[in-house]
PDB file of C-alpha atoms in Angstrom:
ATOM      1  CA  THR A  10      96.472  82.372 103.352  1.00 63.00           C
ATOM      2  CA  LYS A  11      96.189  84.540 106.564  1.00 72.00           C
ATOM      3  CA  PRO A  12      92.759  84.708 108.053  1.00 75.00           C
ATOM      4  CA  LEU A  13      90.647  87.389 107.036  1.00 74.00           C
ATOM      5  CA  GLY A  14      89.433  90.015 109.334  1.00 75.00           C
ATOM      6  CA  ALA A  15      85.743  90.182 110.299  1.00 77.00           C
ATOM      7  CA  THR A  16      84.558  91.768 107.139  1.00 77.00           C
ATOM      8  CA  GLY A  17      86.372  89.310 104.821  1.00 76.00           C
ATOM      9  CA  ARG A  18      85.019  86.361 107.317  1.00 78.00           C
ATOM     10  CA  GLY A  19      81.622  87.775 106.353  1.00 81.00           C
ATOM     11  CA  TRP A  20      81.760  88.075 102.657  1.00 75.00           C
ATOM     12  CA  GLN A  21      83.467  84.569 102.729  1.00 79.00           C
ATOM     13  CA  ASN A  22      80.873  82.804 104.413  1.00 80.00           C
ATOM     14  CA  ALA A  23      78.261  84.321 102.218  1.00 82.00           C
ATOM     15  CA  ILE A  24      79.930  82.576  99.379  1.00 79.00           C
ATOM     16  CA  ASN A  25      80.538  79.356 101.263  1.00 79.00           C
ATOM     17  CA  ASN A  26      76.515  79.434 102.420  1.00 81.00           C
ATOM     18  CA  THR A  27      75.099  80.379  98.850  1.00 82.00           C
ATOM     19  CA  HIS A  28      74.082  77.844  96.902  1.00 78.00           C
ATOM     20  CA  GLY A  29      76.175  78.320  93.434  1.00 77.00           C
ATOM     21  CA  ALA A  30      78.097  81.284  94.738  1.00 74.00           C
ATOM     22  CA  LYS A  31      81.654  79.100  94.683  1.00 74.00           C
ATOM     23  CA  PHE A  32      81.111  78.153  91.593  1.00 69.00           C
ATOM     24  CA  PHE A  33      81.876  81.566  90.313  1.00 67.00           C
ATOM     25  CA  VAL A  34      83.960  82.596  93.321  1.00 69.00           C
ATOM     26  CA  PRO A  35      85.994  79.454  94.066  1.00 68.00           C
ATOM     27  CA  PHE A  36      89.041  81.366  95.520  1.00 73.00           C
ATOM     28  CA  PHE A  37      88.788  84.296  98.023  1.00 69.00           C
ATOM     29  CA  ARG A  38      90.831  84.545 100.979  1.00 72.00           C
ATOM     30  CA  THR A  39      94.229  84.487  98.849  1.00 66.00           C
ATOM     31  CA  PRO A  40      93.158  87.177  96.207  1.00 68.00           C
ATOM     32  CA  THR A  41      91.733  89.554  98.986  1.00 66.00           C
ATOM     33  CA  ASN A  42      95.044  88.970 101.115  1.00 62.00           C
ATOM     34  CA  ILE A  43      97.023  90.060  98.301  1.00 61.00           C
ATOM     35  CA  LEU A  44      95.094  93.059  97.131  1.00 64.00           C
ATOM     36  CA  LYS A  45      94.875  93.839 101.214  1.00 69.00           C
ATOM     37  CA  HIS A  46      98.864  93.427 101.304  1.00 65.00           C
ATOM     38  CA  ALA A  47      99.135  95.399  98.220  1.00 66.00           C
ATOM     39  CA  GLY A  48      96.850  98.281  99.425  1.00 67.00           C
ATOM     40  CA  GLU A  49      99.047  98.661 102.643  1.00 71.00           C
ATOM     41  CA  ARG A  50     101.532  99.372 100.831  1.00 72.00           C
ATOM     42  CA  THR A  51      99.914 102.562  98.758  1.00 71.00           C
ATOM     43  CA  VAL A  52      98.832 105.870 100.098  1.00 71.00           C
ATOM     44  CA  LEU A  53      95.127 104.487  99.617  1.00 70.00           C
ATOM     45  CA  GLY A  54      96.056 101.613 102.632  1.00 74.00           C
ATOM     46  CA  SER A  55      95.822 104.440 105.359  1.00 74.00           C
ATOM     47  CA  PHE A  56      92.336 104.246 104.746  1.00 78.00           C
ATOM     48  CA  GLY A  57      92.638 101.084 106.781  1.00 80.00           C
ATOM     49  CA  LYS A  58      91.775 101.011 110.597  1.00 84.00           C
ATOM     50  CA  GLU A  59      95.063  98.655 110.896  1.00 84.00           C
ATOM     51  CA  VAL A  60      97.378 100.644 108.784  1.00 85.00           C
ATOM     52  CA  ARG A  61      96.257 103.740 110.737  1.00 87.00           C
ATOM     53  CA  ALA A  62      96.849 102.384 113.582  1.00 91.00           C
ATOM     54  CA  ASN A  63     100.285 101.127 112.797  1.00 90.00           C
ATOM     55  CA  LEU A  64     101.212 104.617 111.314  1.00 86.00           C
ATOM     56  CA  SER A  65      99.917 106.284 114.626  1.00 91.00           C
ATOM     57  CA  GLY A  66     102.065 103.999 116.674  1.00 93.00           C
ATOM     58  CA  ARG A  67      99.326 102.736 118.681  1.00 95.00           C
ATOM     59  CA  ASN A  68     100.695  99.147 117.651  1.00 94.00           C
ATOM     60  CA  GLY A  69     103.883  99.670 119.031  1.00 95.00           C
ATOM     61  CA  GLN A  70     107.487 100.703 117.512  1.00 95.00           C
ATOM     62  CA  VAL A  71     107.660  97.478 115.154  1.00 96.00           C
ATOM     63  CA  ALA A  72     104.398  97.927 113.737  1.00 93.00           C
ATOM     64  CA  GLN A  73     104.960 101.675 112.962  1.00 93.00           C
ATOM     65  CA  ASP A  74     108.298 101.053 111.380  1.00 94.00           C
ATOM     66  CA  THR A  75     107.226  98.037 109.277  1.00 91.00           C
ATOM     67  CA  GLN A  76     104.019 100.053 107.836  1.00 89.00           C
ATOM     68  CA  MET A  77     106.541 102.904 106.725  1.00 89.00           C
ATOM     69  CA  ALA A  78     108.608 100.648 105.216  1.00 89.00           C
ATOM     70  CA  ARG A  79     105.907  99.084 103.282  1.00 87.00           C
ATOM     71  CA  LEU A  80     104.382 102.401 102.332  1.00 86.00           C
ATOM     72  CA  ILE A  81     108.220 103.948 100.982  1.00 87.00           C
ATOM     73  CA  LEU A  82     108.824 100.509  99.391  1.00 86.00           C
ATOM     74  CA  GLY A  83     105.492 100.577  97.895  1.00 86.00           C
ATOM     75  CA  THR A  84     105.576 104.288  96.634  1.00 85.00           C
ATOM     76  CA  ALA A  85     108.890 103.539  95.025  1.00 88.00           C
ATOM     77  CA  VAL A  86     107.919 100.571  93.163  1.00 85.00           C
ATOM     78  CA  THR A  87     104.888 102.517  92.167  1.00 85.00           C
ATOM     79  CA  VAL A  88     106.929 105.522  90.909  1.00 87.00           C
ATOM     80  CA  SER A  89     109.887 103.196  89.403  1.00 91.00           C
ATOM     81  CA  VAL A  90     107.343 100.973  87.120  1.00 89.00           C
ATOM     82  CA  LEU A  91     105.053 104.299  86.463  1.00 87.00           C
ATOM     83  CA  TYR A  92     108.638 105.683  84.913  1.00 91.00           C
ATOM     84  CA  TRP A  93     109.648 102.672  82.993  1.00 93.00           C
ATOM     85  CA  ALA A  94     106.368 101.889  81.248  1.00 92.00           C
ATOM     86  CA  SER A  95     106.201 105.465  80.221  1.00 90.00           C
ATOM     87  CA  ALA A  96     109.573 104.670  78.484  1.00 92.00           C
ATOM     88  CA  GLY A  97     108.096 101.278  77.168  1.00 91.00           C
ATOM     89  CA  TYR A  98     110.046  98.863  79.228  1.00 95.00           C
ATOM     90  CA  ILE A  99     107.583  97.425  81.372  1.00 94.00           C
ATOM     91  CA  THR A 100     104.183  97.005  79.695  1.00 94.00           C
ATOM     92  CA  GLY A 101     100.494  96.911  81.136  1.00 91.00           C
ATOM     93  CA  ALA A 102      97.197  95.520  79.824  1.00 88.00           C
ATOM     94  CA  GLY A 103      97.652  97.241  76.267  1.00 90.00           C
ATOM     95  CA  PRO A 104      95.087  98.353  74.108  1.00 87.00           C
ATOM     96  CA  THR A 105      91.324  97.014  74.048  1.00 83.00           C
ATOM     97  CA  ASP A 106      90.967  97.999  70.467  1.00 87.00           C
ATOM     98  CA  PRO A 107      91.990  94.487  68.932  1.00 91.00           C
ATOM     99  CA  ARG A 108      93.699  95.809  66.113  1.00 94.00           C
ATOM    100  CA  ALA A 109      95.966  97.876  67.626  1.00 90.00           C
ATOM    101  CA  ARG A 110      96.550  94.765  69.979  1.00 91.00           C
ATOM    102  CA  ALA A 111      97.240  92.672  67.193  1.00 94.00           C
ATOM    103  CA  GLU A 112      99.785  94.978  65.808  1.00 94.00           C
ATOM    104  CA  LEU A 113     101.932  95.164  69.039  1.00 91.00           C
ATOM    105  CA  TYR A 114     101.637  91.213  69.373  1.00 94.00           C
ATOM    106  CA  ALA A 115     103.444  91.001  65.853  1.00 94.00           C
ATOM    107  CA  THR A 116     106.330  93.261  67.116  1.00 93.00           C
ATOM    108  CA  GLY A 117     106.887  90.548  70.099  1.00 93.00           C
ATOM    109  CA  TRP A 118     105.208  92.539  72.689  1.00 95.00           C
ATOM    110  CA  ALA A 119     103.441  90.715  75.706  1.00 94.00           C
ATOM    111  CA  PRO A 120     101.185  92.319  77.999  1.00 93.00           C
ATOM    112  CA  TYR A 121     102.159  92.377  81.897  1.00 91.00           C
ATOM    113  CA  SER A 122     105.948  92.236  80.895  1.00 93.00           C
ATOM    114  CA  VAL A 123     109.505  93.747  81.438  1.00 94.00           C
ATOM    115  CA  LYS A 124     110.867  94.095  78.405  1.00 95.00           C
ATOM    116  CA  ILE A 125     115.087  93.293  78.544  1.00 94.00           C
ATOM    117  CA  GLY A 126     116.314  93.931  75.115  1.00 94.00           C
ATOM    118  CA  ASP A 127     114.231  92.591  72.325  1.00 91.00           C
ATOM    119  CA  SER A 128     112.402  90.006  75.035  1.00 94.00           C
ATOM    120  CA  TYR A 129     109.324  90.330  77.011  1.00 95.00           C
ATOM    121  CA  TYR A 130     109.327  88.387  80.573  1.00 92.00           C
ATOM    122  CA  PRO A 131     105.829  88.686  82.239  1.00 90.00           C
ATOM    123  CA  TYR A 132     106.079  89.687  86.101  1.00 88.00           C
ATOM    124  CA  LEU A 133     102.064  88.678  86.780  1.00 77.00           C
ATOM    125  CA  ARG A 134     102.756  85.788  88.845  1.00 73.00           C
ATOM    126  CA  TRP A 135     105.853  87.390  91.132  1.00 71.00           C
ATOM    127  CA  ALA A 136     105.272  87.698  94.493  1.00 57.00           C
ATOM    128  CA  GLY A 137     101.606  88.492  94.990  1.00 67.00           C
ATOM    129  CA  PRO A 138     101.368  92.423  96.388  1.00 73.00           C
ATOM    130  CA  LEU A 139     104.565  93.279  94.216  1.00 79.00           C
ATOM    131  CA  GLY A 140     102.845  91.864  90.793  1.00 80.00           C
ATOM    132  CA  VAL A 141      99.573  93.785  91.713  1.00 80.00           C
ATOM    133  CA  LEU A 142     101.632  97.433  92.500  1.00 82.00           C
ATOM    134  CA  MET A 143     103.494  96.821  89.300  1.00 87.00           C
ATOM    135  CA  GLY A 144     100.554  95.715  86.960  1.00 86.00           C
ATOM    136  CA  VAL A 145      97.952  98.789  88.150  1.00 82.00           C
ATOM    137  CA  SER A 146     101.308 101.044  87.876  1.00 86.00           C
ATOM    138  CA  ALA A 147     102.100  99.677  84.361  1.00 89.00           C
ATOM    139  CA  ASP A 148      98.070 100.152  83.622  1.00 86.00           C
ATOM    140  CA  ALA A 149      97.960 103.907  84.827  1.00 83.00           C
ATOM    141  CA  SER A 150     100.804 104.808  82.779  1.00 84.00           C
ATOM    142  CA  GLU A 151      99.146 103.270  80.077  1.00 84.00           C
ATOM    143  CA  ILE A 152      95.754 104.746  80.790  1.00 76.00           C
ATOM    144  CA  GLY A 153      97.506 107.929  81.177  1.00 72.00           C
ATOM    145  CA  ASP A 154      99.116 107.795  77.581  1.00 68.00           C
ATOM    146  CA  ARG A 155      95.290 107.635  76.438  1.00 62.00           C
ATOM    147  CA  LEU A 156      93.726 110.116  78.159  1.00 57.00           C
ATOM    148  CA  ASP A 157      93.035 112.209  75.024  1.00 56.00           C
ATOM    149  CA  SER A 158      91.365 109.366  73.327  1.00 53.00           C
ATOM    150  CA  ALA A 159      87.685 108.464  73.776  1.00 55.00           C
ATOM    151  CA  GLU A 160      88.475 105.848  76.249  1.00 52.00           C
ATOM    152  CA  ALA A 161      88.949 108.725  78.698  1.00 50.00           C
ATOM    153  CA  SER A 162      85.396 108.523  79.643  1.00 54.00           C
ATOM    154  CA  ASP A 163      85.652 104.894  80.729  1.00 58.00           C
ATOM    155  CA  LEU A 164      88.549 105.914  83.389  1.00 53.00           C
ATOM    156  CA  GLY A 165      87.075 104.383  85.913  1.00 55.00           C
ATOM    157  CA  LYS A 166      86.328 100.738  84.164  1.00 59.00           C
ATOM    158  CA  LEU A 167      89.707 100.793  83.321  1.00 57.00           C
ATOM    159  CA  ALA A 168      91.081 100.993  86.622  1.00 57.00           C
ATOM    160  CA  PHE A 169      88.771  98.490  87.683  1.00 56.00           C
ATOM    161  CA  ALA A 170      89.580  96.412  84.959  1.00 58.00           C
ATOM    162  CA  SER A 171      93.196  96.641  86.051  1.00 58.00           C
ATOM    163  CA  VAL A 172      92.948  96.090  89.565  1.00 55.00           C
ATOM    164  CA  THR A 173      90.836  93.275  88.508  1.00 56.00           C
ATOM    165  CA  THR A 174      93.022  91.608  85.738  1.00 60.00           C
ATOM    166  CA  ASN A 175      96.064  92.163  88.235  1.00 53.00           C
ATOM    167  CA  LEU A 176      94.332  90.156  91.192  1.00 49.00           C
ATOM    168  CA  LEU A 177      93.021  87.306  88.861  1.00 51.00           C
ATOM    169  CA  ASN A 178      96.883  86.598  87.555  1.00 52.00           C
TER     170      ASN A 178
END
């Protein structure tokens, strides 16, 4: 619920001041903050001004150390989830083909879950940025497994769908 920066406030004001937009985008600040905080924990976060200022030490030693810790933790989570997803212990969205999806559901499989024994436990609603990092990483693992298939041509669409699904949940 942290206040948004100038760009985020501009988008939020546009949504609030456009007739009917609030119906289609009822929540903006919290998902934006979750995405921002998840992004700060990845290499992609270095494209942001504040993250670059933190990493360079312009915002002080504490900010620099905190940003480095976030990057290290985010990288560790991402790499760990990629590994565990490729081993079948963490799931992403699963296949888009309804038949293949139904077959998975018949085995007890669940999307965006951690497999412990024969049971699946959902993780998407875990504390904001961690759940988003896990979901996007698990989806990346699944997308990587399908790169030889016809879905490879839809890589951009699949990546966007992954981030959107993880944010909405």
